[in-house]
mmCIF file of C-alpha atoms in Angstrom:
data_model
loop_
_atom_site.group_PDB
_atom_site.id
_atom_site.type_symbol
_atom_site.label_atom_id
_atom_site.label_comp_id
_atom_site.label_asym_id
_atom_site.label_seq_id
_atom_site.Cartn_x
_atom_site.Cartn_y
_atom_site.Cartn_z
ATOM 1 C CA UNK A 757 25.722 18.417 7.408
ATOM 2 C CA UNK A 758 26.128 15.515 5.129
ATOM 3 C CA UNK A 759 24.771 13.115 7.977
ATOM 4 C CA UNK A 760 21.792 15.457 8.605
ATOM 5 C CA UNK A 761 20.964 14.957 4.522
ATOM 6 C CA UNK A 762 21.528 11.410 4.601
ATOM 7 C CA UNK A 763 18.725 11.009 7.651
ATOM 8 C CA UNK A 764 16.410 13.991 6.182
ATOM 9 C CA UNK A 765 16.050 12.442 2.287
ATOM 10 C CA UNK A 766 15.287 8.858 3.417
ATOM 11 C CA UNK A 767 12.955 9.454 6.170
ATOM 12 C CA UNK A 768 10.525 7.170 4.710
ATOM 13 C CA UNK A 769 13.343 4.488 5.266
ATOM 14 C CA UNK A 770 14.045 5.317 8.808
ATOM 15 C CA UNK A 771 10.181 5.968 9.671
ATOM 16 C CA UNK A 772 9.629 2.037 8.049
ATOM 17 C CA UNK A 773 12.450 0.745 9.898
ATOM 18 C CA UNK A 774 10.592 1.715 13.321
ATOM 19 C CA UNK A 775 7.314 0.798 12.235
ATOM 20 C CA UNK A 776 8.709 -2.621 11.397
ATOM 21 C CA UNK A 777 10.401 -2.658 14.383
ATOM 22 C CA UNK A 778 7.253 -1.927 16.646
ATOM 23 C CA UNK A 779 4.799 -4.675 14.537
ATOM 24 C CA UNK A 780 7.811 -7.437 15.505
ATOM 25 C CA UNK A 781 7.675 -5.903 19.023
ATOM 26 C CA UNK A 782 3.911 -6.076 19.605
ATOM 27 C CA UNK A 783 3.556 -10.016 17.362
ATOM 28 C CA UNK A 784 6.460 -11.529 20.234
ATOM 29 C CA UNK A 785 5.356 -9.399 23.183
ATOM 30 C CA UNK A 786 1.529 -9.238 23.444
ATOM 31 C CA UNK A 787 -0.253 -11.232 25.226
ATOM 32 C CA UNK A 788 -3.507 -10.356 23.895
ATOM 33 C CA UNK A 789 -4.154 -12.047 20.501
ATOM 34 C CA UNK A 790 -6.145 -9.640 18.824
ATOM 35 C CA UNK A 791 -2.999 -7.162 19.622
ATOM 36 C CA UNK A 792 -0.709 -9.658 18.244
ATOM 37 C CA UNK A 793 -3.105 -9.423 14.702
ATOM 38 C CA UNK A 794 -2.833 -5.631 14.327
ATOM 39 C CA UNK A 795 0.945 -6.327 15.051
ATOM 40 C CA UNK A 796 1.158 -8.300 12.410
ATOM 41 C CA UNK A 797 -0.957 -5.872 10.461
ATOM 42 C CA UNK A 798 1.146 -2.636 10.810
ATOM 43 C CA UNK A 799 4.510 -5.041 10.228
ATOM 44 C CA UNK A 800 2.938 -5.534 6.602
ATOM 45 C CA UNK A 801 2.206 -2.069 6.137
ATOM 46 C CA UNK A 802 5.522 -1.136 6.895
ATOM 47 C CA UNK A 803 7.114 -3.539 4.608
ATOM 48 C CA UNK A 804 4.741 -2.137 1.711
ATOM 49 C CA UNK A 805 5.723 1.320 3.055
ATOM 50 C CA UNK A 806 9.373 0.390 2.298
ATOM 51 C CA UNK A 807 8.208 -1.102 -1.325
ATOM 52 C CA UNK A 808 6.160 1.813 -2.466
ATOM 53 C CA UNK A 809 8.981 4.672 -0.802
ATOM 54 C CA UNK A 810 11.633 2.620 -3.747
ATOM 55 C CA UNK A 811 9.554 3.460 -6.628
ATOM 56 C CA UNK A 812 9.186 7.135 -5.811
ATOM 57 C CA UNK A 813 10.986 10.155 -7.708
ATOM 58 C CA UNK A 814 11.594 13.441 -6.995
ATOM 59 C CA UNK A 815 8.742 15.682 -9.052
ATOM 60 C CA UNK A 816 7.264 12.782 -10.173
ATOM 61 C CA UNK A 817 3.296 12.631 -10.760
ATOM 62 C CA UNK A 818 1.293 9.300 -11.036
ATOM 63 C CA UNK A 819 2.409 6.952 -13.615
ATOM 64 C CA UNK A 820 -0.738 7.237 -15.720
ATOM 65 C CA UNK A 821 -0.607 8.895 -19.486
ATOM 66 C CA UNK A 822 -2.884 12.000 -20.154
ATOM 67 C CA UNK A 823 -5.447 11.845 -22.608
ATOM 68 C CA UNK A 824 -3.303 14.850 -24.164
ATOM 69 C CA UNK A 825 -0.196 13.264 -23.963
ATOM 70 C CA UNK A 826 -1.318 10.799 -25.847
ATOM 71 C CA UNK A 827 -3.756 12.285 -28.697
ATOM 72 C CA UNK A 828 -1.658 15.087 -28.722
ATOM 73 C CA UNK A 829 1.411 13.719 -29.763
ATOM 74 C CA UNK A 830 -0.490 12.704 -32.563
ATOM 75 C CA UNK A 831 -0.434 15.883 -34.639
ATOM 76 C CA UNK A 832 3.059 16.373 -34.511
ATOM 77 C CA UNK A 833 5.458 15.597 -37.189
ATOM 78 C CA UNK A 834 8.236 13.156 -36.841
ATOM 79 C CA UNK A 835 10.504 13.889 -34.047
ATOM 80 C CA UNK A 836 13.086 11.550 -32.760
ATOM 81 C CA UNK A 837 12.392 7.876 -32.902
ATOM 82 C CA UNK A 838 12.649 6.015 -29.559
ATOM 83 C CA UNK A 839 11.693 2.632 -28.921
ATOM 84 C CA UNK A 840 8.080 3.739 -27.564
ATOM 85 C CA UNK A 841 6.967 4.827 -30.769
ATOM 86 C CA UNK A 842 8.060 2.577 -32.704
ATOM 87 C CA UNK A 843 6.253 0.274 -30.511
ATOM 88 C CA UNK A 844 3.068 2.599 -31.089
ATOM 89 C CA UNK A 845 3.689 2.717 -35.163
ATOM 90 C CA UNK A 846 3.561 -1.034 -35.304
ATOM 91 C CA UNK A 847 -0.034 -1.022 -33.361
ATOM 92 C CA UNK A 848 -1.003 1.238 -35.825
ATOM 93 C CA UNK A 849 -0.139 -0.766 -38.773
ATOM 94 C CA UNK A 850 -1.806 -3.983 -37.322
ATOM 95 C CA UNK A 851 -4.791 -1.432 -36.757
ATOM 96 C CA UNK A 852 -4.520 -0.408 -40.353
ATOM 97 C CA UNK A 853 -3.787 -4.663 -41.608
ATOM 98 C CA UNK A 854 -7.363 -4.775 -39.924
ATOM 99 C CA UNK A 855 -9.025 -2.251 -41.444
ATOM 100 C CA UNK A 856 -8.306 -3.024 -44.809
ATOM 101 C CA UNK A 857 -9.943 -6.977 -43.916
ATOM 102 C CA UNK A 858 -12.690 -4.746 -42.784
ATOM 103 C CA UNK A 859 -12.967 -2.467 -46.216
ATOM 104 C CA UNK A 860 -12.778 -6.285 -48.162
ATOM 105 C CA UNK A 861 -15.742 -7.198 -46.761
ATOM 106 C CA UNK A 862 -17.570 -3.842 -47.967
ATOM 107 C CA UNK A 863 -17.099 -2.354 -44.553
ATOM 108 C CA UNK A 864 -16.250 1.597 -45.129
ATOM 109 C CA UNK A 865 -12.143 1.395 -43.190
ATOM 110 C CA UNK A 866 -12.173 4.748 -41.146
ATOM 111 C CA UNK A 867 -9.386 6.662 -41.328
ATOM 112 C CA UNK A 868 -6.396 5.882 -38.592
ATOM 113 C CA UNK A 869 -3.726 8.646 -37.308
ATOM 114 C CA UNK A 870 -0.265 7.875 -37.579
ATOM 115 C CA UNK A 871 1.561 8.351 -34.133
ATOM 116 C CA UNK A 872 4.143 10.039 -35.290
ATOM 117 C CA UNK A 873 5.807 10.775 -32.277
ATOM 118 C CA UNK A 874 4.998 9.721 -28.500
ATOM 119 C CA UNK A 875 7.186 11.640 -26.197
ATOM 120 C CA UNK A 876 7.516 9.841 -22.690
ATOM 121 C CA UNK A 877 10.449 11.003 -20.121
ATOM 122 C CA UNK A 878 10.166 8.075 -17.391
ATOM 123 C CA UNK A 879 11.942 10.591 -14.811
ATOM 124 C CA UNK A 880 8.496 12.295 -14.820
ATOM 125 C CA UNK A 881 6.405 9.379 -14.037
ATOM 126 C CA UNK A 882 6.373 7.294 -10.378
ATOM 127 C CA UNK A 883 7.946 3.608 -10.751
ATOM 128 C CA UNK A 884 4.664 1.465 -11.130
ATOM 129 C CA UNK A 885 6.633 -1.959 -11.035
ATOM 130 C CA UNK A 886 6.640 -2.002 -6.973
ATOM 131 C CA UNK A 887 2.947 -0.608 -6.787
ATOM 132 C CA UNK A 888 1.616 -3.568 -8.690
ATOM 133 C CA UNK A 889 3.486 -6.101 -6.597
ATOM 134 C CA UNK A 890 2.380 -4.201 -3.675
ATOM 135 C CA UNK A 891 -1.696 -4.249 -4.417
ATOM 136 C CA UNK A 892 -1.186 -8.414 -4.014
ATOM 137 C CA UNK A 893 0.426 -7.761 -0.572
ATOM 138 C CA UNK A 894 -2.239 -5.557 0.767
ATOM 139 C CA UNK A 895 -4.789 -8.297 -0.441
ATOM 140 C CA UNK A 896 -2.768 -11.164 1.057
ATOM 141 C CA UNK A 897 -2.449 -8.922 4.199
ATOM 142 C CA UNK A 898 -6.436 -9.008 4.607
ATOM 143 C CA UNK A 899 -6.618 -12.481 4.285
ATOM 144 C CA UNK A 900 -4.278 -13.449 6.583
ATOM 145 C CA UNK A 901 -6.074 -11.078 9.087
ATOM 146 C CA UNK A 902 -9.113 -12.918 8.819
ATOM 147 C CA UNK A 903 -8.007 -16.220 9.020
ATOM 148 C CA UNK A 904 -5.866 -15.226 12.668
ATOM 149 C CA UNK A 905 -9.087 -13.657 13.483
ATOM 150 C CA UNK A 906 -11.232 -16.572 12.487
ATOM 151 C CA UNK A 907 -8.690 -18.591 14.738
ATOM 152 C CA UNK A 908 -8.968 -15.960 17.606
ATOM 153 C CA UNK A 909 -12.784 -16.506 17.603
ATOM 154 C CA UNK A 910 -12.736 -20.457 17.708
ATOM 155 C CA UNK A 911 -10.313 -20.616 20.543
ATOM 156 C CA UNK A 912 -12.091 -18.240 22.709
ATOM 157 C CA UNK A 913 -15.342 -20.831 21.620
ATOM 158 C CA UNK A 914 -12.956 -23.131 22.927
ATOM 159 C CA UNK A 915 -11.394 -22.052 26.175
ATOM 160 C CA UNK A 916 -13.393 -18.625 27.055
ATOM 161 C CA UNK A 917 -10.329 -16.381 26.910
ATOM 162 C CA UNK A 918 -8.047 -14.630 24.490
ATOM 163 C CA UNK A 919 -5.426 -13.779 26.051
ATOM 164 C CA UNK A 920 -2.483 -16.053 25.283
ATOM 165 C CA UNK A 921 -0.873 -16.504 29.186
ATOM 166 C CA UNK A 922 -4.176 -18.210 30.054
ATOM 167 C CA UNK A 923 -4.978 -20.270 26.831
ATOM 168 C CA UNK A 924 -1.516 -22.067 27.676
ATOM 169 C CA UNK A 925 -2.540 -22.052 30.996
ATOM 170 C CA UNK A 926 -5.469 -24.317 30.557
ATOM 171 C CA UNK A 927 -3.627 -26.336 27.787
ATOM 172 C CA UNK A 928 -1.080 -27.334 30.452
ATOM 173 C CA UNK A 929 -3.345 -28.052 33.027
ATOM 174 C CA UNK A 930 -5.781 -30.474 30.997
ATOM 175 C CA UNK A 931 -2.184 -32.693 30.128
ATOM 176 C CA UNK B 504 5.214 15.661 -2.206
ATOM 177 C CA UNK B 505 5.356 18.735 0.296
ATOM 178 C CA UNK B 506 7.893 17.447 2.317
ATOM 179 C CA UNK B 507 6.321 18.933 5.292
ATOM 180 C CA UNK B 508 3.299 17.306 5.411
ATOM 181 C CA UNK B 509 5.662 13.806 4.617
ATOM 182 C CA UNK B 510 7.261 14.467 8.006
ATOM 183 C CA UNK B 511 4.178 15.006 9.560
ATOM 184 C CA UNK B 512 1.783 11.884 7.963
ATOM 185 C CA UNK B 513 5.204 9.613 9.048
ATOM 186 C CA UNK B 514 5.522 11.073 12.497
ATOM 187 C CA UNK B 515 1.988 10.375 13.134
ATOM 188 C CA UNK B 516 1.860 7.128 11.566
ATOM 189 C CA UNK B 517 4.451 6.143 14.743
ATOM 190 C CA UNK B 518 2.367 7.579 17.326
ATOM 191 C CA UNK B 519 -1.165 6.009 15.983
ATOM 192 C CA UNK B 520 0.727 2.618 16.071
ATOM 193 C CA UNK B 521 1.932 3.057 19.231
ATOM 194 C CA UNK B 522 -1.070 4.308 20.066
ATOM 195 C CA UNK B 523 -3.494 1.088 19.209
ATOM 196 C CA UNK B 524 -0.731 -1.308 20.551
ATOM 197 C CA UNK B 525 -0.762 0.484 23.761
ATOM 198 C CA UNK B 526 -4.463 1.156 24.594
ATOM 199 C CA UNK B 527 -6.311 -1.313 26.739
ATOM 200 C CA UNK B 528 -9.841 -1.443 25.103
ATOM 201 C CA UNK B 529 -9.999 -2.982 21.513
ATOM 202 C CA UNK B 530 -12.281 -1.534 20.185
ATOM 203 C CA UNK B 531 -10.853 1.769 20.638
ATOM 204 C CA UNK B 532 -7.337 -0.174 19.403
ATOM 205 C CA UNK B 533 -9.243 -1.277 16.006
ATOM 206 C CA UNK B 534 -10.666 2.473 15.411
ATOM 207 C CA UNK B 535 -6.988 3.639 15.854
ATOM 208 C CA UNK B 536 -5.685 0.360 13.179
ATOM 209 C CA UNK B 537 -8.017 2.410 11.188
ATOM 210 C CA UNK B 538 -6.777 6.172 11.122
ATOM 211 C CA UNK B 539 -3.312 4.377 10.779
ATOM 212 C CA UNK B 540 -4.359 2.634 7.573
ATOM 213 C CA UNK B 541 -5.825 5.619 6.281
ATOM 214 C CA UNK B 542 -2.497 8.007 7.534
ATOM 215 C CA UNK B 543 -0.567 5.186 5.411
ATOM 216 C CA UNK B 544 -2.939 5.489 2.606
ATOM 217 C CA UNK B 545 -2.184 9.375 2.420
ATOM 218 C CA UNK B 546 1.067 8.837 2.697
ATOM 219 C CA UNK B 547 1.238 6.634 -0.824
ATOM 220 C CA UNK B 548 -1.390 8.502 -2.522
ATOM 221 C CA UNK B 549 1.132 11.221 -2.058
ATOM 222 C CA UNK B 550 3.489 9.272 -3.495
ATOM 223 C CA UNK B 551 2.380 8.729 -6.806
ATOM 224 C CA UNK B 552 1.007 5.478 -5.749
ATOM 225 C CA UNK B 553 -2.452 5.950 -6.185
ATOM 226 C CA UNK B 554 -3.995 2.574 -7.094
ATOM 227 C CA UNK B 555 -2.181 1.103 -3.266
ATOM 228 C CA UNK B 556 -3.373 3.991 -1.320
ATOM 229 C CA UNK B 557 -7.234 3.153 -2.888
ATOM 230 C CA UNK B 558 -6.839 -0.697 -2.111
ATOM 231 C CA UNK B 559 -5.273 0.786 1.134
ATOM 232 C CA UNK B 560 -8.419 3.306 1.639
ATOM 233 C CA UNK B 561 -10.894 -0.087 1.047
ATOM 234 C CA UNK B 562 -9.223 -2.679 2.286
ATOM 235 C CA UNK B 563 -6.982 -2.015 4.742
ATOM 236 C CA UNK B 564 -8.578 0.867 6.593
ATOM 237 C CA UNK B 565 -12.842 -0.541 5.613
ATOM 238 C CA UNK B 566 -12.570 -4.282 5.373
ATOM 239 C CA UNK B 567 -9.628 -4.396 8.481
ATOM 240 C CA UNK B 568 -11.125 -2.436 10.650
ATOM 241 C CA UNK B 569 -15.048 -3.886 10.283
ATOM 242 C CA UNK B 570 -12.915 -8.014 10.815
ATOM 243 C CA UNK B 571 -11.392 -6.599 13.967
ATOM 244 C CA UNK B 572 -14.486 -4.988 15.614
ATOM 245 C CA UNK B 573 -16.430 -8.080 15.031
ATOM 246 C CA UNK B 574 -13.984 -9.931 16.025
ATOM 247 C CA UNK B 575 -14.125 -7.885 19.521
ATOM 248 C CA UNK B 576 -17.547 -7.805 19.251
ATOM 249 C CA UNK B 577 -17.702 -11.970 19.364
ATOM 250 C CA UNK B 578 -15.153 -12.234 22.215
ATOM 251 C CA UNK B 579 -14.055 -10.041 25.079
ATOM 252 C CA UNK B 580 -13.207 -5.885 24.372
ATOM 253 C CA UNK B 581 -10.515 -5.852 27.491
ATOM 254 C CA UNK B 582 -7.423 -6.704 27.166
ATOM 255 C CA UNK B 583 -4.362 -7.688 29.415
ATOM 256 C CA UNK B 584 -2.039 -4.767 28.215
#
């Protein structure tokens, strides 16, 4: 029973072991080249698969702050002082060091909320560490698509074929 | 997530990449890439990763899939296996 839990709660780990596994299969064993791309391709995927499956939590949403979350915490008196809002009351005084240069040069200084309190509980919120290094892989995974494709069309300009058996063929027989 | 459709989105994800490795037209192999990207792209947004599963959704599944059809397009649509 305790084997069956450890395969059922990291699915994700086995299901991006075998994608992995298949990409590596298809970049050796192909023969075609464009095949050997979308190997390539799904082998990325998986690895991103693998990134984006570590920051996940259990009953966590997206890790972006409500507009509610934010202004509403606002109102509320002083709760317990964590490191976040303390963070948040010294943006507010800078906000407040530039108002008053504002009301010196005649300019009426609006009046600014103290953030009293800004409760955040990071269990609630997906880990967006891996997700940012993860958008540069997906746009270095496009590139390097192209390029093997840009490759794929000049050496079918070049020797008429695509398929890898016969390029090498007709390498070794113009030596 | 609902862990059922998780099982589901990841089992299918293995079969569509099977799938487009295995078929012998490319075309049909790059339209396949394509449902893969966007299975994977389901599978993050459900994850709390929405801003990947968007670049996923654009990128991977639009720009991808439009590079290896006129790729096909320029050269030969059968292939060897």
């Amino acid at each position: 029973m305790e084997f069956l839990e450890t395969i059922s709660t990291k699915f994700n780990y086995w299901i991006y072991i075998i994608i992995m596994m298949i990409g590596l299969y298809a970049m050796i064993s192909k023969n075609n080249l464009v095949k050997k791309l979308i190997g390539m391709s799904i082998f990325q995927t998986a690895i991103i698969l693998f990134y984006v499956s570590i920051g996940y939590k259990e009953n966590a949403t997206i890790p972006i702050l409500y507009h509610d979350q934010v202004h509403g915490a606002q109102h509320e008196e002083a709760g317990d002082q964590n490191e976040l809002s303390n963070a948040v009351e010294e943006a507010a005084k800078e906000i407040h060091v530039a108002a008053d240069e504002q009301a010196e040069h005649g300019l009426e200084a609006s009046h600014v909320d103290h953030p009293s309190s800004l409760e955040i509980n990071p269990d609630h919120f997906a880990n967006p560490l891996p997700h940012v290094l993860m958008l540069t892989a997906i746009v270095v995974g496009v590139a390097t698509l192209g390029v093997g494709l840009a490759i794929t069309q000049k050496l079918y300009g070049e020797f008429g074929s695509i398929e890898e058996s016969e390029i090498l063929e007709q390498i070794k027989s113009a030596k | 997530m609902i862990w059922i459709f998780d099982i589901i989105i990841l089992v299918f994800l293995v079969v569509t990449a099977l799938i487009s490795l295995q078929v012998k037209d490319l075309l049909s192999a790059a339209m396949i890439f394509g449902v893969y990207s966007f299975l994977m792209c389901l599978l993050w947004s459900g994850m709390g990763a929405v801003d990947v599963a968007f670049t996923e959704a654009a990128v991977g599944a639009g720009v991808s899939a439009v590079f290896l059809i006129s790729t096909v397009l320029r050269t030969k649509r059968r292939s060897s296996d």
